[in-house]
Structure formats: C-alpha cells, structure tokens
mmCIF file of C-alpha atoms and ligand atoms in Angstrom:
data_model
loop_
_atom_site.group_PDB
_atom_site.id
_atom_site.type_symbol
_atom_site.label_atom_id
_atom_site.label_comp_id
_atom_site.label_asym_id
_atom_site.label_seq_id
_atom_site.Cartn_x
_atom_site.Cartn_y
_atom_site.Cartn_z
ATOM 1 C CA MET Z 860 26.423 9.127 -11.202
ATOM 2 C CA GLU Z 861 29.209 6.936 -13.146
ATOM 3 C CA LEU Z 862 27.293 3.837 -12.577
ATOM 4 C CA VAL Z 863 23.680 5.141 -14.023
ATOM 5 C CA LYS Z 864 25.184 6.585 -17.245
ATOM 6 C CA LYS Z 865 27.493 3.000 -17.758
ATOM 7 C CA TYR Z 866 24.210 0.807 -16.920
ATOM 8 C CA GLY Z 867 21.291 3.206 -18.232
ATOM 9 C CA PRO Z 868 21.335 1.636 -21.732
ATOM 10 C CA SER Z 869 21.253 -2.130 -20.445
ATOM 11 C CA SER Z 870 17.522 -1.387 -19.039
ATOM 12 C CA ARG Z 871 16.711 -2.266 -22.750
ATOM 13 C CA ASP Z 872 17.612 -5.825 -21.948
ATOM 14 C CA GLY Z 873 14.964 -5.827 -19.470
ATOM 15 C CA LYS Z 874 11.074 -5.590 -20.067
ATOM 16 C CA VAL Z 875 8.581 -3.965 -17.355
ATOM 17 C CA ALA Z 876 5.974 -6.137 -14.939
ATOM 18 C CA THR Z 877 3.022 -5.940 -17.620
ATOM 19 C CA TYR Z 878 0.882 -8.467 -15.362
ATOM 20 C CA ILE Z 879 0.014 -5.760 -12.906
ATOM 21 C CA PRO Z 880 -1.464 -3.078 -15.334
ATOM 22 C CA GLU Z 881 -0.726 -0.371 -13.741
ATOM 23 C CA LEU Z 882 2.922 -1.368 -13.715
ATOM 24 C CA ALA Z 883 2.746 -1.696 -17.605
ATOM 25 C CA LYS Z 884 2.540 2.378 -17.392
ATOM 26 C CA VAL Z 885 6.052 2.521 -16.015
ATOM 27 C CA SER Z 886 8.814 3.748 -18.655
ATOM 28 C CA PRO Z 887 11.506 0.948 -19.069
ATOM 29 C CA ASP Z 888 14.121 3.327 -18.789
ATOM 30 C CA GLY Z 889 14.712 4.679 -15.215
ATOM 31 C CA ILE Z 890 17.767 3.825 -13.082
ATOM 32 C CA GLY Z 891 18.343 5.039 -9.847
ATOM 33 C CA ILE Z 892 20.836 4.390 -6.943
ATOM 34 C CA CYS Z 893 21.474 5.381 -3.199
ATOM 35 C CA VAL Z 894 24.018 4.167 -1.049
ATOM 36 C CA ARG Z 895 23.164 5.100 2.721
ATOM 37 C CA ARG Z 896 26.088 4.906 5.316
ATOM 38 C CA GLN Z 897 26.466 5.679 8.783
ATOM 39 C CA ASP Z 898 26.109 9.479 8.367
ATOM 40 C CA SER Z 899 25.911 10.022 4.566
ATOM 41 C CA LEU Z 900 23.247 9.443 1.658
ATOM 42 C CA TYR Z 901 24.555 9.369 -2.067
ATOM 43 C CA CYS Z 902 22.151 9.038 -4.896
ATOM 44 C CA ALA Z 903 22.112 9.348 -8.336
ATOM 45 C CA GLY Z 904 19.739 8.978 -11.094
ATOM 46 C CA ASP Z 905 16.208 8.706 -10.618
ATOM 47 C CA ALA Z 906 16.679 8.607 -6.957
ATOM 48 C CA ASN Z 907 13.562 10.619 -6.310
ATOM 49 C CA VAL Z 908 11.502 8.654 -8.276
ATOM 50 C CA LYS Z 909 8.741 6.639 -6.476
ATOM 51 C CA PHE Z 910 7.530 3.278 -7.382
ATOM 52 C CA THR Z 911 6.113 0.334 -5.223
ATOM 53 C CA MET Z 912 8.005 -2.183 -3.140
ATOM 54 C CA GLN Z 913 6.497 -5.174 -4.192
ATOM 55 C CA SER Z 914 8.304 -7.996 -3.103
ATOM 56 C CA VAL Z 915 11.071 -5.939 -1.458
ATOM 57 C CA SER Z 916 8.198 -5.836 1.184
ATOM 58 C CA LYS Z 917 8.309 -9.391 2.078
ATOM 59 C CA PRO Z 918 11.486 -9.661 4.554
ATOM 60 C CA ILE Z 919 10.380 -6.545 6.379
ATOM 61 C CA VAL Z 920 6.775 -8.046 6.969
ATOM 62 C CA LEU Z 921 8.628 -11.080 8.036
ATOM 63 C CA ILE Z 922 10.299 -9.188 10.717
ATOM 64 C CA LEU Z 923 7.153 -7.733 12.040
ATOM 65 C CA ALA Z 924 5.732 -10.818 12.095
ATOM 66 C CA LEU Z 925 8.416 -12.399 14.044
ATOM 67 C CA MET Z 926 8.057 -9.623 16.678
ATOM 68 C CA ASP Z 927 4.004 -10.073 16.514
ATOM 69 C CA TRP Z 928 4.238 -13.751 16.905
ATOM 70 C CA GLY Z 929 8.344 -15.544 17.817
ATOM 71 C CA MET Z 930 10.218 -17.725 15.695
ATOM 72 C CA ASP Z 931 7.813 -20.805 16.236
ATOM 73 C CA LYS Z 932 4.730 -19.738 15.051
ATOM 74 C CA ILE Z 933 6.754 -18.563 11.640
ATOM 75 C CA PHE Z 934 8.760 -21.606 11.385
ATOM 76 C CA GLU Z 935 5.081 -23.768 11.595
ATOM 77 C CA LYS Z 936 3.652 -21.839 8.881
ATOM 78 C CA VAL Z 937 6.752 -21.186 6.404
ATOM 79 C CA GLY Z 938 9.585 -23.370 5.589
ATOM 80 C CA LYS Z 939 13.154 -22.138 5.698
ATOM 81 C CA GLU Z 940 14.411 -23.484 1.704
ATOM 82 C CA PRO Z 941 14.866 -21.685 -1.774
ATOM 83 C CA THR Z 942 12.484 -23.247 -4.543
ATOM 84 C CA GLY Z 943 14.556 -22.958 -7.654
ATOM 85 C CA ASP Z 944 11.006 -21.941 -8.591
ATOM 86 C CA PRO Z 945 9.471 -18.673 -10.234
ATOM 87 C CA PHE Z 946 7.910 -16.440 -7.398
ATOM 88 C CA ASN Z 947 4.427 -16.954 -8.244
ATOM 89 C CA SER Z 948 4.655 -20.697 -8.424
ATOM 90 C CA MET Z 949 2.121 -23.268 -6.953
ATOM 91 C CA ILE Z 950 3.471 -26.240 -7.819
ATOM 92 C CA ARG Z 951 5.447 -27.416 -4.585
ATOM 93 C CA LEU Z 952 2.533 -26.393 -2.240
ATOM 94 C CA GLU Z 953 0.790 -29.582 -3.043
ATOM 95 C CA THR Z 954 3.750 -31.406 -2.661
ATOM 96 C CA TYR Z 955 5.434 -30.052 0.136
ATOM 97 C CA GLU Z 956 5.057 -31.165 4.176
ATOM 98 C CA LYS Z 957 1.801 -29.741 5.328
ATOM 99 C CA HIS Z 958 1.123 -28.018 2.366
ATOM 100 C CA LYS Z 959 3.558 -25.301 4.230
ATOM 101 C CA PRO Z 960 5.201 -22.841 1.772
ATOM 102 C CA PHE Z 961 9.076 -23.056 1.374
ATOM 103 C CA ASN Z 962 9.882 -19.740 2.457
ATOM 104 C CA PRO Z 963 8.403 -16.268 3.391
ATOM 105 C CA MET Z 964 10.063 -14.754 0.223
ATOM 106 C CA ILE Z 965 7.921 -16.135 -2.311
ATOM 107 C CA ASN Z 966 4.345 -15.652 -2.937
ATOM 108 C CA ALA Z 967 2.573 -18.420 -1.114
ATOM 109 C CA GLY Z 968 5.359 -17.934 1.943
ATOM 110 C CA ALA Z 969 4.404 -14.050 1.834
ATOM 111 C CA ILE Z 970 1.091 -14.554 1.589
ATOM 112 C CA SER Z 971 0.972 -16.831 5.340
ATOM 113 C CA ILE Z 972 3.122 -14.447 6.473
ATOM 114 C CA ALA Z 973 0.818 -11.218 5.856
ATOM 115 C CA ALA Z 974 -1.553 -13.242 7.523
ATOM 116 C CA LEU Z 975 -0.077 -13.140 10.889
ATOM 117 C CA ILE Z 976 0.481 -9.295 11.265
ATOM 118 C CA LYS Z 977 -1.567 -8.736 14.317
ATOM 119 C CA GLY Z 978 -4.386 -6.225 14.162
ATOM 120 C CA ASP Z 979 -8.370 -5.940 14.541
ATOM 121 C CA SER Z 980 -9.047 -5.588 11.020
ATOM 122 C CA PRO Z 981 -7.074 -5.601 7.821
ATOM 123 C CA ALA Z 982 -7.157 -1.795 7.658
ATOM 124 C CA HIS Z 983 -5.530 -1.857 11.466
ATOM 125 C CA LYS Z 984 -2.771 -4.212 10.295
ATOM 126 C CA ILE Z 985 -1.930 -2.196 7.096
ATOM 127 C CA GLU Z 986 -2.095 0.976 9.079
ATOM 128 C CA ARG Z 987 0.574 -0.975 11.877
ATOM 129 C CA LEU Z 988 2.976 -2.146 8.750
ATOM 130 C CA LEU Z 989 2.988 0.941 7.086
ATOM 131 C CA ALA Z 990 4.271 2.467 10.565
ATOM 132 C CA PHE Z 991 6.906 -0.040 10.527
ATOM 133 C CA MET Z 992 8.488 0.381 7.227
ATOM 134 C CA ARG Z 993 8.268 4.552 8.184
ATOM 135 C CA LYS Z 994 9.905 3.504 11.135
ATOM 136 C CA ILE Z 995 12.706 1.647 9.596
ATOM 137 C CA ALA Z 996 12.855 3.735 6.331
ATOM 138 C CA HIS Z 997 13.123 6.795 8.537
ATOM 139 C CA ASN Z 998 10.557 8.502 6.186
ATOM 140 C CA PRO Z 999 7.157 9.132 8.163
ATOM 141 C CA SER Z 1000 5.727 9.751 4.998
ATOM 142 C CA ILE Z 1001 5.909 6.745 3.119
ATOM 143 C CA GLU Z 1002 2.294 5.803 1.577
ATOM 144 C CA ILE Z 1003 0.522 3.149 -0.377
ATOM 145 C CA ASP Z 1004 -0.258 3.591 -3.938
ATOM 146 C CA ARG Z 1005 -3.871 3.041 -4.335
ATOM 147 C CA ARG Z 1006 -3.689 2.688 -8.092
ATOM 148 C CA VAL Z 1007 -1.446 -0.082 -7.877
ATOM 149 C CA TYR Z 1008 -3.175 -1.391 -5.192
ATOM 150 C CA GLN Z 1009 -6.362 -1.264 -7.448
ATOM 151 C CA SER Z 1010 -5.246 -2.890 -10.030
ATOM 152 C CA GLU Z 1011 -3.350 -5.794 -8.450
ATOM 153 C CA LYS Z 1012 -6.661 -6.649 -6.406
ATOM 154 C CA GLU Z 1013 -8.699 -6.677 -9.831
ATOM 155 C CA THR Z 1014 -5.549 -8.762 -11.340
ATOM 156 C CA GLY Z 1015 -4.184 -10.755 -9.002
ATOM 157 C CA HIS Z 1016 -6.078 -13.972 -9.584
ATOM 158 C CA ARG Z 1017 -2.857 -16.139 -9.133
ATOM 159 C CA ASN Z 1018 -2.366 -15.264 -5.349
ATOM 160 C CA ARG Z 1019 -6.181 -15.473 -4.777
ATOM 161 C CA SER Z 1020 -5.799 -18.972 -5.871
ATOM 162 C CA ILE Z 1021 -2.670 -19.207 -3.749
ATOM 163 C CA ALA Z 1022 -4.358 -17.768 -0.761
ATOM 164 C CA HIS Z 1023 -7.655 -20.249 -1.097
ATOM 165 C CA PHE Z 1024 -4.966 -22.905 -1.431
ATOM 166 C CA LEU Z 1025 -3.845 -22.329 2.010
ATOM 167 C CA ARG Z 1026 -6.614 -21.496 3.336
ATOM 168 C CA ALA Z 1027 -8.271 -24.950 1.956
ATOM 169 C CA MET Z 1028 -5.143 -26.780 3.762
ATOM 170 C CA GLU Z 1029 -5.764 -24.911 6.953
ATOM 171 C CA ASN Z 1030 -2.216 -23.204 6.359
ATOM 172 C CA LEU Z 1031 -4.504 -19.701 6.501
ATOM 173 C CA ASP Z 1032 -7.249 -20.001 9.557
ATOM 174 C CA GLN Z 1033 -8.630 -16.236 8.576
ATOM 175 C CA ASP Z 1034 -10.709 -15.362 5.491
ATOM 176 C CA PRO Z 1035 -8.329 -15.423 2.493
ATOM 177 C CA ASN Z 1036 -9.702 -11.975 1.084
ATOM 178 C CA ASP Z 1037 -8.511 -10.423 4.373
ATOM 179 C CA VAL Z 1038 -5.288 -11.603 4.240
ATOM 180 C CA LEU Z 1039 -4.927 -10.539 0.094
ATOM 181 C CA GLU Z 1040 -5.703 -6.894 1.077
ATOM 182 C CA VAL Z 1041 -2.740 -7.009 3.491
ATOM 183 C CA TYR Z 1042 -0.287 -8.774 0.584
ATOM 184 C CA PHE Z 1043 -1.384 -6.521 -1.957
ATOM 185 C CA SER Z 1044 -0.958 -3.305 0.409
ATOM 186 C CA GLN Z 1045 2.034 -4.175 1.323
ATOM 187 C CA CYS Z 1046 3.496 -4.947 -2.478
ATOM 188 C CA SER Z 1047 1.787 -1.215 -3.440
ATOM 189 C CA VAL Z 1048 3.652 0.639 -0.276
ATOM 190 C CA SER Z 1049 5.480 3.667 -2.802
ATOM 191 C CA LEU Z 1050 8.602 4.693 -1.928
ATOM 192 C CA THR Z 1051 12.169 5.562 -3.700
ATOM 193 C CA CYS Z 1052 15.477 4.168 -3.947
ATOM 194 C CA SER Z 1053 16.789 6.184 -0.805
ATOM 195 C CA ASP Z 1054 13.867 4.659 1.351
ATOM 196 C CA LEU Z 1055 15.400 1.414 0.302
ATOM 197 C CA ALA Z 1056 18.719 2.063 1.207
ATOM 198 C CA ASN Z 1057 17.419 3.775 4.626
ATOM 199 C CA MET Z 1058 15.892 0.143 5.361
ATOM 200 C CA ALA Z 1059 18.992 -1.616 3.829
ATOM 201 C CA MET Z 1060 21.215 -0.080 6.073
ATOM 202 C CA VAL Z 1061 18.995 -0.524 9.202
ATOM 203 C CA LEU Z 1062 19.561 -4.562 8.367
ATOM 204 C CA ALA Z 1063 23.199 -3.991 7.595
ATOM 205 C CA LEU Z 1064 23.027 -2.247 11.273
ATOM 206 C CA ASP Z 1065 21.140 -5.656 12.694
ATOM 207 C CA GLY Z 1066 18.146 -3.869 13.322
ATOM 208 C CA LYS Z 1067 19.739 -0.331 15.035
ATOM 209 C CA SER Z 1068 18.684 2.953 13.793
ATOM 210 C CA TYR Z 1069 21.852 4.537 11.841
ATOM 211 C CA GLU Z 1070 20.639 7.755 13.235
ATOM 212 C CA THR Z 1071 19.581 7.174 16.627
ATOM 213 C CA GLY Z 1072 21.322 3.620 17.560
ATOM 214 C CA GLU Z 1073 17.742 2.628 18.757
ATOM 215 C CA GLN Z 1074 17.445 -0.999 18.256
ATOM 216 C CA LEU Z 1075 14.372 -0.993 15.791
ATOM 217 C CA PHE Z 1076 13.714 -4.787 15.859
ATOM 218 C CA PRO Z 1077 15.571 -7.975 17.472
ATOM 219 C CA ARG Z 1078 19.335 -8.023 16.014
ATOM 220 C CA GLU Z 1079 18.081 -12.057 15.627
ATOM 221 C CA TYR Z 1080 15.378 -11.245 13.576
ATOM 222 C CA ALA Z 1081 17.432 -9.087 11.424
ATOM 223 C CA LYS Z 1082 19.570 -12.366 10.889
ATOM 224 C CA ILE Z 1083 16.656 -14.474 9.732
ATOM 225 C CA ALA Z 1084 15.801 -11.906 7.372
ATOM 226 C CA LYS Z 1085 19.089 -11.449 5.831
ATOM 227 C CA ALA Z 1086 19.452 -15.019 5.856
ATOM 228 C CA TYR Z 1087 16.340 -15.410 3.495
ATOM 229 C CA MET Z 1088 17.473 -12.541 1.245
ATOM 230 C CA VAL Z 1089 20.736 -14.307 0.751
ATOM 231 C CA THR Z 1090 18.928 -17.815 -0.181
ATOM 232 C CA CYS Z 1091 15.632 -16.886 -1.621
ATOM 233 C CA GLY Z 1092 15.395 -12.627 -2.093
ATOM 234 C CA MET Z 1093 16.261 -12.984 -5.999
ATOM 235 C CA TYR Z 1094 13.918 -16.005 -6.366
ATOM 236 C CA ASP Z 1095 14.851 -18.450 -8.776
ATOM 237 C CA GLY Z 1096 17.831 -16.135 -9.743
ATOM 238 C CA SER Z 1097 19.582 -16.039 -5.756
ATOM 239 C CA GLY Z 1098 22.226 -18.810 -6.338
ATOM 240 C CA GLU Z 1099 23.087 -16.747 -9.468
ATOM 241 C CA PHE Z 1100 23.325 -13.494 -7.537
ATOM 242 C CA ALA Z 1101 25.021 -14.727 -4.585
ATOM 243 C CA ILE Z 1102 28.049 -15.912 -7.024
ATOM 244 C CA GLN Z 1103 27.883 -12.585 -8.725
ATOM 245 C CA VAL Z 1104 27.212 -10.193 -6.615
ATOM 246 C CA GLY Z 1105 27.530 -11.772 -2.850
ATOM 247 C CA ILE Z 1106 25.289 -9.576 -0.684
ATOM 248 C CA PRO Z 1107 21.734 -10.107 0.975
ATOM 249 C CA ALA Z 1108 19.337 -8.163 -1.446
ATOM 250 C CA LYS Z 1109 15.623 -8.543 -2.454
ATOM 251 C CA SER Z 1110 13.910 -7.673 -5.682
ATOM 252 C CA GLY Z 1111 10.311 -6.729 -6.367
ATOM 253 C CA VAL Z 1112 8.467 -6.567 -9.625
ATOM 254 C CA GLY Z 1113 8.318 -2.646 -9.517
ATOM 255 C CA GLY Z 1114 11.951 -2.561 -10.296
ATOM 256 C CA GLY Z 1115 13.595 -2.341 -6.745
ATOM 257 C CA ILE Z 1116 16.099 -3.766 -5.277
ATOM 258 C CA MET Z 1117 17.141 -3.836 -1.558
ATOM 259 C CA GLY Z 1118 21.112 -4.596 -0.992
ATOM 260 C CA VAL Z 1119 22.843 -4.930 2.392
ATOM 261 C CA ALA Z 1120 26.107 -4.923 3.000
ATOM 262 C CA PRO Z 1121 26.362 -6.030 6.473
ATOM 263 C CA GLY Z 1122 28.103 -3.644 8.833
ATOM 264 C CA ARG Z 1123 28.697 -1.213 6.248
ATOM 265 C CA MET Z 1124 26.141 0.027 4.070
ATOM 266 C CA GLY Z 1125 22.257 -0.268 2.941
ATOM 267 C CA ILE Z 1126 21.930 -0.032 -1.213
ATOM 268 C CA GLY Z 1127 18.727 1.190 -2.722
ATOM 269 C CA VAL Z 1128 18.770 0.722 -6.356
ATOM 270 C CA TYR Z 1129 15.919 1.192 -8.596
ATOM 271 C CA GLY Z 1130 15.303 0.102 -12.704
ATOM 272 C CA PRO Z 1131 11.605 -1.260 -14.063
ATOM 273 C CA ALA Z 1132 13.278 -3.152 -16.391
ATOM 274 C CA LEU Z 1133 12.851 -6.702 -15.091
ATOM 275 C CA ASP Z 1134 14.907 -9.959 -16.581
ATOM 276 C CA SER Z 1135 13.047 -13.397 -17.036
ATOM 277 C CA LYS Z 1136 13.001 -13.971 -13.058
ATOM 278 C CA GLY Z 1137 11.274 -10.836 -12.006
ATOM 279 C CA ASN Z 1138 14.772 -8.838 -10.880
ATOM 280 C CA SER Z 1139 15.870 -5.253 -12.226
ATOM 281 C CA VAL Z 1140 18.162 -5.727 -15.056
ATOM 282 C CA VAL Z 1141 20.131 -2.503 -14.030
ATOM 283 C CA GLY Z 1142 19.824 -3.138 -10.701
ATOM 284 C CA ILE Z 1143 21.739 -5.823 -10.722
ATOM 285 C CA LYS Z 1144 24.541 -4.573 -12.828
ATOM 286 C CA MET Z 1145 24.740 -1.473 -10.528
ATOM 287 C CA LEU Z 1146 24.716 -3.611 -6.855
ATOM 288 C CA LYS Z 1147 27.414 -6.068 -8.530
ATOM 289 C CA ASP Z 1148 29.687 -3.382 -9.864
ATOM 290 C CA LEU Z 1149 29.515 -1.638 -6.595
ATOM 291 C CA SER Z 1150 30.307 -5.173 -4.919
ATOM 292 C CA ASP Z 1151 33.078 -5.303 -6.741
ATOM 293 C CA THR Z 1152 34.621 -1.939 -6.219
ATOM 294 C CA TYR Z 1153 33.889 -1.823 -2.728
ATOM 295 C CA ASP Z 1154 34.666 -5.603 -1.883
ATOM 296 C CA LEU Z 1155 31.065 -6.296 -0.628
ATOM 297 C CA ASN Z 1156 30.959 -9.680 -1.396
ATOM 298 C CA ILE Z 1157 30.289 -11.378 2.227
ATOM 299 C CA PHE Z 1158 31.451 -15.027 0.950
HETATM 300 N N1 LIG Q 2510 2.666 -7.897 -6.082
HETATM 301 C C1 LIG Q 2510 3.431 -8.629 -6.717
HETATM 302 C C2 LIG Q 2510 2.972 -10.261 -6.810
HETATM 303 O O1 LIG Q 2510 2.305 -10.679 -5.848
HETATM 304 C C3 LIG Q 2510 4.977 -9.000 -6.140
HETATM 305 C C4 LIG Q 2510 5.719 -10.123 -6.768
HETATM 306 C C5 LIG Q 2510 7.029 -9.674 -7.034
HETATM 307 O O2 LIG Q 2510 7.742 -8.146 -6.669
HETATM 308 N N2 LIG Q 2510 7.963 -10.305 -7.318
HETATM 309 O O3 LIG Q 2510 2.798 -11.041 -7.681
#
C-alpha cells in the first residue's frame, strides 16, 4: 500500500497509449501491484482493475510456440538480440539476415511467433493460447476484451504492414490476416495484476505451478523466456531497466508489467500512464523500489 501511495502521483509523468483508440479511454491515474510468493498473494491499489495484456503476452506465447515446435524452428524465425529500437519499428527487417526479426519481444518477432501456434484455424489457435494463459495464471476465467481487440484490428496498420512484409520475405507461410487475428487476440487478453503476478511466479519457478508443483512447461523454455525478458522485455528501455531494477520483466502498452524474481516471487504491476518507450511509469518505480527493498537484483 505504501508503494501505491508513494508512486501514485508519478502517473502524471506519463501518458496512456492513444494509438489504439480503446486504450485512450482508460484513466491515467490507475496504479496497482500484486506480489505472489509460493503460498501467499499480496495486493494493493487497483489490483482488481482489468487491463489488456498487450506485449506482456509475448513471452507466454513464445513458450507455447516452443512447446509446439521446439527450439530449432523458433530460432529459424526470430533472432536472439535486442534492437535498441522502439517495439513497433520495422527498420531492421529490411537490413538484417534473411529478414528475420531480431527477437520475439518486439512486434515483428511476436507476429512471427504468433504464426507458429498450432491449431486448425485462428479461432482454434486463440482458444489454445487462452487455455495456456489460464493455466499459467491459475485463473480459468481469463477472457479476451473484444472492444480492445476490435479497436486494434481496425487501426493496427503498422502491425499489418509488418505482417505483410514478413509474408513477402517468406518468414510467414500463411495469410497475414489470420496471423494478425492471433496476434491482436493475444494482445487483448484481459486480466489483473494478480494474474500477472501468478504467471510471473510460474516463470520464477522455471515452469512449475506454485500451487501443485506440476511442471506446466519445460524448464529450459522458462529460461529462454526470462533471458529474452532481461535483454528485450522493456524494449529500448531494457538496458536502463536492467541497471535500475535488475530482474526479468515484460511490459505492455496496456500499462502492465510482469516482473520475475527467480525462485522467490512473481510481481504484477499496473499503471497505464506510459513513458516515451511504452513502459508503465509507476510500474517501473514500484519494481525498482521492491528490488531495492528485497534485494531482488539478479546481477
Ligand atoms: N498491441 C500492441 C501493438 O502491437 C502491443 C505493443 C506493446 O504492448 N508494446 O502495438
């Protein structure tokens, strides 16, 4: 609660995302936090407010794609390096080896990965993805926010151009519109800070459920997701975040950040006012404070 009081006013330093019209309607003052440990969940502030996952979905979808195909196929489609460019940048698609996106945490890479989710139709792929997210969040009622989905579908011209470019370069082998249906749906998954904290805790335990001890996905895939989160999870703010906070994390323009303290805790923060890189202003401040207080820095 202290963190919420202390950092609430900082939301004024950021702005909500407006390029997806439905996100522009959200109040910029929201602030919430949940911390999951093995057998406790602590929440404060707007912990029950729902928001869309947006790019926080990227490491989770990556893990499902790894489970569907294995590592070789994934690394054929996306690289392993950060870009230093904004999340929706296309500039390096034309200049990098085989027109392969640099990593799966930027939009181009995430669109390549969305294409790998197995299923008979986009609807089937989305259903599988939702089922996987529900399982990791230990919450069977997670759903897609249809309004945000529709809003992004209507206005996502930049993502459309990325998908069509990838298709032209044979990185995608299917209809870009079908792939975007999956991508826009994963971005529109609606959840709360506690869902993010729960998912983060499973990553903190290398794929194990904190409730049952069941291995929900292979350990090595949790390691890959966390490595990408450290190097690329906060986009072109990843280096700064690694120095300041020092934990694997993934942000989204809905205002959520999922932070992982390996072996110790899963953290979900929410604050829709974003900095110039698309990361939650109050979210980063709360994560830094927690990292300092509990000595979470992994480096
Ligand atoms: N849906 C958003 C987009 O594709 C996700 C980006 C983000 O959260 N940074 O633009």
